[in-house]
Amino acid sequence: MCPMAASSRDLAAALAERLNEVAPAGVTVRATGTEVEVIQDGRVVGGSSAAVSLDMDGEGLPEERIGSIAAAVISGVQDEITEALTEPWPARNGRMVNPDTRQTGAVTEMWFGDVDNPVLRLRPITVVWPGEPAA
Amino acid sequence: MRHKLGARAGTAVAATVLVLGGILAGTGNAWADQDLPSCLDHTWSGPDGYIAIRASPDGRLAWTAKDYTDNDGVWNVYIYVNKTLFDAKLKYAYNPHGSIPPSYAKKGSIVSFVADHVDSKGHASHNVPNGCIVP
């Protein structure tokens, strides 16, 4: 697990990279600045701007928000991919499964479906905050 | 986007009410939380458009924002859960939509939106107070 610095751009990049690793054929996921974008046929079809909230004041401690931001991003990407494919993604028995995240210290886990039996699991993200040594 | 809206207002192009939204996101507070509707299936309608939210049986909340006449231009939507920013759709060239996973919209949570839209003709719209309670 390669730790990333705690910035909204780095977070967007890390999330896009992990989502792109599992994206279905015909769809790619990329980061542009703090945006995580879903691309189909060379066109941005949607995504999430949630990573920008890491830089916003008054939203609680940034280090406590990575899990929530990750959930918003993977949920948004799931919506867009499902719409692009015109079928649920990822799915179990033909039904779309919900995204979820769990943040434990510096590590954020992300998956779709039940935590004990997920349909899809993303590579976790490890965030290094300023002043902390890299893991 | 916000600068454009401000500049436009300054040149006497009136911003009109698009939809409800915002009081729970800190842009004014006219309603008490107990007055809020359920997020089960609710639409906040305005003269120019609406925001709608609906809960699926598994607890996921799906929302959309729409202008009645022109969905092109630039959209910004901020989605709050319990007055904390959860997701954002910024600088979208079409009307955005999204969802909130059940683990981040637990029963009794309050969901609200702040939205603005400048359509393809430069007509600016924004939200008015809104919010709903997760069933």
Tab-separated table of C-alpha atoms in Angstrom:
chain	number	residue	atom	x	y	z
A	1	MET	CA	0.000	0.000	0.000
A	2	CYS	CA	1.614	3.230	-1.128
A	3	PRO	CA	0.703	6.133	1.154
A	4	MET	CA	-0.548	9.331	-0.414
A	5	ALA	CA	-0.245	12.878	0.837
A	6	ALA	CA	-3.333	14.468	2.324
A	7	SER	CA	-4.511	16.801	-0.403
A	8	SER	CA	-7.771	16.869	-2.298
A	9	ARG	CA	-5.966	16.395	-5.613
A	10	ASP	CA	-4.005	13.415	-4.359
A	11	LEU	CA	-7.129	11.921	-2.864
A	12	ALA	CA	-9.019	12.320	-6.135
A	13	ALA	CA	-6.107	10.753	-8.012
A	14	ALA	CA	-5.896	7.811	-5.620
A	15	LEU	CA	-9.623	7.149	-5.808
A	16	ALA	CA	-9.700	7.432	-9.593
A	17	GLU	CA	-6.792	5.046	-9.914
A	18	ARG	CA	-8.473	2.437	-7.760
A	19	LEU	CA	-11.828	2.792	-9.463
A	20	ASN	CA	-10.229	2.571	-12.874
A	21	GLU	CA	-8.615	-0.721	-11.884
A	22	VAL	CA	-12.044	-2.297	-11.504
A	23	ALA	CA	-14.050	-0.311	-14.053
A	24	PRO	CA	-15.909	-2.412	-16.611
A	25	ALA	CA	-14.835	-2.542	-20.244
A	26	GLY	CA	-15.639	0.577	-22.200
A	27	VAL	CA	-15.483	2.871	-19.204
A	28	THR	CA	-12.503	4.561	-17.623
A	29	VAL	CA	-12.141	6.620	-14.483
A	30	ARG	CA	-9.659	9.451	-14.172
A	31	ALA	CA	-8.890	12.406	-11.961
A	32	THR	CA	-8.744	15.953	-13.258
A	33	GLY	CA	-7.638	18.162	-10.416
A	34	THR	CA	-10.011	17.408	-7.565
A	35	GLU	CA	-12.625	15.885	-9.876
A	36	VAL	CA	-13.063	12.169	-10.341
A	37	GLU	CA	-14.529	11.647	-13.780
A	38	VAL	CA	-16.125	8.747	-15.588
A	39	ILE	CA	-15.259	8.571	-19.290
A	40	GLN	CA	-17.189	6.705	-21.944
A	41	ASP	CA	-16.503	7.020	-25.667
A	42	GLY	CA	-14.015	9.769	-24.938
A	43	ARG	CA	-16.602	11.890	-23.162
A	44	VAL	CA	-16.967	12.759	-19.482
A	45	VAL	CA	-20.325	11.357	-18.443
A	46	GLY	CA	-20.172	12.346	-14.774
A	47	GLY	CA	-18.363	11.696	-11.554
A	48	SER	CA	-17.888	13.404	-8.229
A	49	SER	CA	-16.345	16.596	-6.924
A	50	ALA	CA	-16.452	15.366	-3.329
A	51	ALA	CA	-12.677	15.368	-2.868
A	52	VAL	CA	-12.703	19.160	-2.895
A	53	SER	CA	-14.299	19.120	0.551
A	54	LEU	CA	-10.981	18.009	2.012
A	55	ASP	CA	-9.815	21.597	1.492
A	56	MET	CA	-12.959	23.271	2.802
A	57	ASP	CA	-13.105	24.838	6.239
A	58	GLY	CA	-15.901	24.148	8.647
A	59	GLU	CA	-16.455	20.569	7.561
A	60	GLY	CA	-14.780	18.857	10.511
A	61	LEU	CA	-11.305	17.492	10.739
A	62	PRO	CA	-9.955	16.515	7.337
A	63	GLU	CA	-8.418	13.331	8.664
A	64	GLU	CA	-11.854	12.176	9.757
A	65	ARG	CA	-13.456	12.807	6.385
A	66	ILE	CA	-11.524	10.552	4.040
A	67	GLY	CA	-13.983	7.673	4.476
A	68	SER	CA	-16.979	9.887	3.801
A	69	ILE	CA	-15.358	11.510	0.793
A	70	ALA	CA	-14.372	8.121	-0.601
A	71	ALA	CA	-17.956	6.916	-0.163
A	72	ALA	CA	-19.303	9.924	-2.036
A	73	VAL	CA	-16.845	9.467	-4.876
A	74	ILE	CA	-17.336	5.744	-5.371
A	75	SER	CA	-21.094	6.189	-5.088
A	76	GLY	CA	-21.039	8.898	-7.730
A	77	VAL	CA	-18.842	6.856	-10.025
A	78	GLN	CA	-21.077	3.835	-9.536
A	79	ASP	CA	-24.119	5.894	-10.541
A	80	GLU	CA	-22.437	7.123	-13.685
A	81	ILE	CA	-21.089	3.731	-14.728
A	82	THR	CA	-24.474	2.141	-14.148
A	83	GLU	CA	-26.062	4.796	-16.302
A	84	ALA	CA	-23.391	4.438	-18.983
A	85	LEU	CA	-23.786	0.667	-19.134
A	86	THR	CA	-27.576	0.832	-18.710
A	87	GLU	CA	-27.276	-1.982	-16.208
A	88	PRO	CA	-26.394	-2.111	-12.517
A	89	TRP	CA	-22.689	-2.031	-11.710
A	90	PRO	CA	-21.431	-3.691	-9.685
A	91	ALA	CA	-24.333	-6.030	-9.140
A	92	ARG	CA	-25.295	-9.191	-7.324
A	93	ASN	CA	-28.166	-11.196	-8.730
A	94	GLY	CA	-28.889	-8.361	-11.106
A	95	ARG	CA	-29.273	-5.793	-8.367
A	96	MET	CA	-26.943	-2.916	-7.752
A	97	VAL	CA	-25.084	-3.226	-4.463
A	98	ASN	CA	-24.319	-0.306	-2.219
A	99	PRO	CA	-20.877	1.187	-1.798
A	100	ASP	CA	-19.351	1.527	1.622
A	101	THR	CA	-16.113	2.554	3.256
A	102	ARG	CA	-14.362	2.110	6.554
A	103	GLN	CA	-11.680	4.401	7.809
A	104	THR	CA	-9.320	3.016	10.408
A	105	GLY	CA	-6.646	5.507	11.264
A	106	ALA	CA	-4.775	6.378	8.096
A	107	VAL	CA	-6.267	3.510	6.087
A	108	THR	CA	-9.572	3.716	4.216
A	109	GLU	CA	-11.112	0.508	2.884
A	110	MET	CA	-13.716	0.648	0.116
A	111	TRP	CA	-16.082	-1.972	-1.207
A	112	PHE	CA	-19.440	-2.666	-2.843
A	113	GLY	CA	-21.871	-5.003	-1.120
A	114	ASP	CA	-21.620	-6.643	2.275
A	115	VAL	CA	-18.425	-5.943	4.117
A	116	ASP	CA	-17.909	-9.663	4.789
A	117	ASN	CA	-18.770	-10.767	1.288
A	118	PRO	CA	-18.306	-7.830	-1.063
A	119	VAL	CA	-19.056	-7.973	-4.753
A	120	LEU	CA	-16.085	-5.744	-5.403
A	121	ARG	CA	-13.332	-4.426	-3.212
A	122	LEU	CA	-11.033	-1.549	-4.083
A	123	ARG	CA	-7.433	-1.213	-3.079
A	124	PRO	CA	-7.323	0.662	0.204
A	125	ILE	CA	-5.977	4.171	0.513
A	126	THR	CA	-3.430	5.156	3.115
A	127	VAL	CA	-3.175	8.847	3.809
A	128	VAL	CA	-0.118	10.498	5.273
A	129	TRP	CA	-0.811	13.766	7.050
A	130	PRO	CA	1.718	16.556	7.294
A	131	GLY	CA	4.239	15.825	10.011
A	132	GLU	CA	3.553	12.110	9.964
A	133	PRO	CA	6.181	9.683	8.758
A	134	ALA	CA	5.233	7.679	5.672
A	135	ALA	CA	4.244	4.098	6.490
B	1	MET	CA	-19.311	29.980	-11.171
B	2	ARG	CA	-20.288	31.809	-8.017
B	3	HIS	CA	-18.438	34.874	-9.276
B	4	LYS	CA	-20.406	34.726	-12.487
B	5	LEU	CA	-23.620	34.599	-10.572
B	6	GLY	CA	-22.609	37.540	-8.420
B	7	ALA	CA	-21.486	39.573	-11.395
B	8	ARG	CA	-24.678	38.833	-13.206
B	9	ALA	CA	-26.741	39.931	-10.245
B	10	GLY	CA	-24.693	43.109	-10.143
B	11	THR	CA	-25.667	43.888	-13.702
B	12	ALA	CA	-29.318	43.657	-12.798
B	13	VAL	CA	-29.966	40.264	-14.301
B	14	ALA	CA	-32.174	38.829	-11.633
B	15	ALA	CA	-31.400	35.456	-10.151
B	16	THR	CA	-34.564	33.472	-9.821
B	17	VAL	CA	-35.422	30.689	-7.494
B	18	LEU	CA	-34.721	27.317	-9.014
B	19	VAL	CA	-35.455	24.933	-6.229
B	20	LEU	CA	-35.494	24.613	-2.512
B	21	GLY	CA	-32.309	24.100	-0.585
B	22	GLY	CA	-29.749	25.542	1.679
B	23	ILE	CA	-31.090	26.385	5.081
B	24	LEU	CA	-29.472	23.395	6.627
B	25	ALA	CA	-26.263	24.085	4.832
B	26	GLY	CA	-25.758	27.362	6.561
B	27	THR	CA	-27.179	29.854	4.101
B	28	GLY	CA	-30.004	31.007	6.308
B	29	ASN	CA	-32.448	29.166	8.488
B	30	ALA	CA	-36.158	29.600	8.294
B	31	TRP	CA	-37.352	26.112	9.093
B	32	ALA	CA	-36.997	23.995	12.151
B	33	ASP	CA	-35.742	20.496	11.538
B	34	GLN	CA	-39.016	18.976	12.705
B	35	ASP	CA	-40.810	20.704	9.849
B	36	LEU	CA	-38.793	18.872	7.260
B	37	PRO	CA	-40.377	16.244	5.023
B	38	SER	CA	-39.229	12.677	4.737
B	39	CYS	CA	-36.562	11.865	2.149
B	40	LEU	CA	-38.612	8.827	1.141
B	41	ASP	CA	-39.959	10.579	-1.937
B	42	HIS	CA	-39.923	14.327	-2.063
B	43	THR	CA	-39.641	17.068	-4.651
B	44	TRP	CA	-38.837	20.699	-3.959
B	45	SER	CA	-40.273	22.649	-6.857
B	46	GLY	CA	-39.600	26.229	-7.833
B	47	PRO	CA	-40.537	28.424	-10.740
B	48	ASP	CA	-37.510	27.357	-12.785
B	49	GLY	CA	-36.861	23.802	-11.732
B	50	TYR	CA	-36.748	21.265	-8.971
B	51	ILE	CA	-34.663	19.000	-6.793
B	52	ALA	CA	-36.068	15.574	-6.076
B	53	ILE	CA	-34.968	12.813	-3.725
B	54	ARG	CA	-36.176	9.271	-3.307
B	55	ALA	CA	-35.140	6.410	-1.046
B	56	SER	CA	-34.754	2.927	-2.453
B	57	PRO	CA	-35.871	-0.102	-0.426
B	58	ASP	CA	-32.274	-0.789	0.575
B	59	GLY	CA	-31.899	2.709	1.996
B	60	ARG	CA	-29.905	4.364	-0.752
B	61	LEU	CA	-30.997	7.918	-1.496
B	62	ALA	CA	-31.079	8.994	-5.122
B	63	TRP	CA	-31.436	12.665	-6.006
B	64	THR	CA	-31.599	14.793	-9.100
B	65	ALA	CA	-31.800	18.476	-9.961
B	66	LYS	CA	-33.470	19.728	-13.081
B	67	ASP	CA	-34.288	22.976	-14.827
B	68	TYR	CA	-37.667	22.897	-16.516
B	69	THR	CA	-36.466	24.480	-19.735
B	70	ASP	CA	-32.682	24.467	-20.131
B	71	ASN	CA	-30.347	22.037	-18.412
B	72	ASP	CA	-27.238	23.130	-20.299
B	73	GLY	CA	-24.838	25.724	-18.989
B	74	VAL	CA	-23.081	25.272	-15.662
B	75	TRP	CA	-24.378	23.551	-12.543
B	76	ASN	CA	-22.973	23.394	-9.029
B	77	VAL	CA	-24.656	21.239	-6.418
B	78	TYR	CA	-23.480	20.618	-2.863
B	79	ILE	CA	-25.025	17.740	-0.946
B	80	TYR	CA	-25.048	17.878	2.829
B	81	VAL	CA	-25.791	15.211	5.405
B	82	ASN	CA	-26.394	16.569	8.878
B	83	LYS	CA	-25.049	19.936	7.773
B	84	THR	CA	-21.720	18.456	6.748
B	85	LEU	CA	-20.737	18.364	3.111
B	86	PHE	CA	-21.009	14.829	1.780
B	87	ASP	CA	-20.693	15.236	-1.972
B	88	ALA	CA	-20.488	17.894	-4.650
B	89	LYS	CA	-21.101	18.095	-8.372
B	90	LEU	CA	-19.249	21.163	-9.576
B	91	LYS	CA	-19.121	22.847	-12.967
B	92	TYR	CA	-21.307	20.220	-14.563
B	93	ALA	CA	-22.440	21.007	-18.092
B	94	TYR	CA	-25.721	19.162	-17.552
B	95	ASN	CA	-28.100	18.717	-14.685
B	96	PRO	CA	-26.425	16.547	-12.079
B	97	HIS	CA	-27.780	13.629	-10.131
B	98	GLY	CA	-26.337	11.345	-7.535
B	99	SER	CA	-26.919	9.101	-4.585
B	100	ILE	CA	-26.033	8.706	-0.956
B	101	PRO	CA	-25.258	5.204	0.342
B	102	PRO	CA	-27.304	4.055	3.338
B	103	SER	CA	-24.284	3.869	5.610
B	104	TYR	CA	-23.871	7.641	5.184
B	105	ALA	CA	-27.549	8.537	5.346
B	106	LYS	CA	-28.763	6.772	8.429
B	107	LYS	CA	-32.314	7.006	9.709
B	108	GLY	CA	-32.999	10.432	11.177
B	109	SER	CA	-30.193	12.133	9.275
B	110	ILE	CA	-30.973	15.392	7.528
B	111	VAL	CA	-30.118	15.734	3.858
B	112	SER	CA	-30.037	19.116	2.147
B	113	PHE	CA	-28.825	20.716	-1.055
B	114	VAL	CA	-27.270	23.944	-2.196
B	115	ALA	CA	-27.523	24.368	-5.942
B	116	ASP	CA	-26.950	26.987	-8.574
B	117	HIS	CA	-27.303	26.926	-12.322
B	118	VAL	CA	-26.482	29.335	-15.100
B	119	ASP	CA	-28.227	28.131	-18.224
B	120	SER	CA	-27.032	28.385	-21.812
B	121	LYS	CA	-28.546	31.859	-22.115
B	122	GLY	CA	-26.884	33.138	-18.958
B	123	HIS	CA	-29.994	32.966	-16.822
B	124	ALA	CA	-28.965	32.282	-13.213
B	125	SER	CA	-31.004	30.242	-10.784
B	126	HIS	CA	-30.350	29.060	-7.279
B	127	ASN	CA	-31.907	27.081	-4.531
B	128	VAL	CA	-34.178	28.190	-1.757
B	129	PRO	CA	-34.269	26.490	1.672
B	130	ASN	CA	-34.732	22.740	1.724
B	131	GLY	CA	-33.958	19.607	3.637
B	132	CYS	CA	-35.444	16.235	4.421
B	133	ILE	CA	-35.186	13.581	7.077
B	134	VAL	CA	-33.971	10.108	6.161
B	135	PRO	CA	-36.761	7.627	6.935
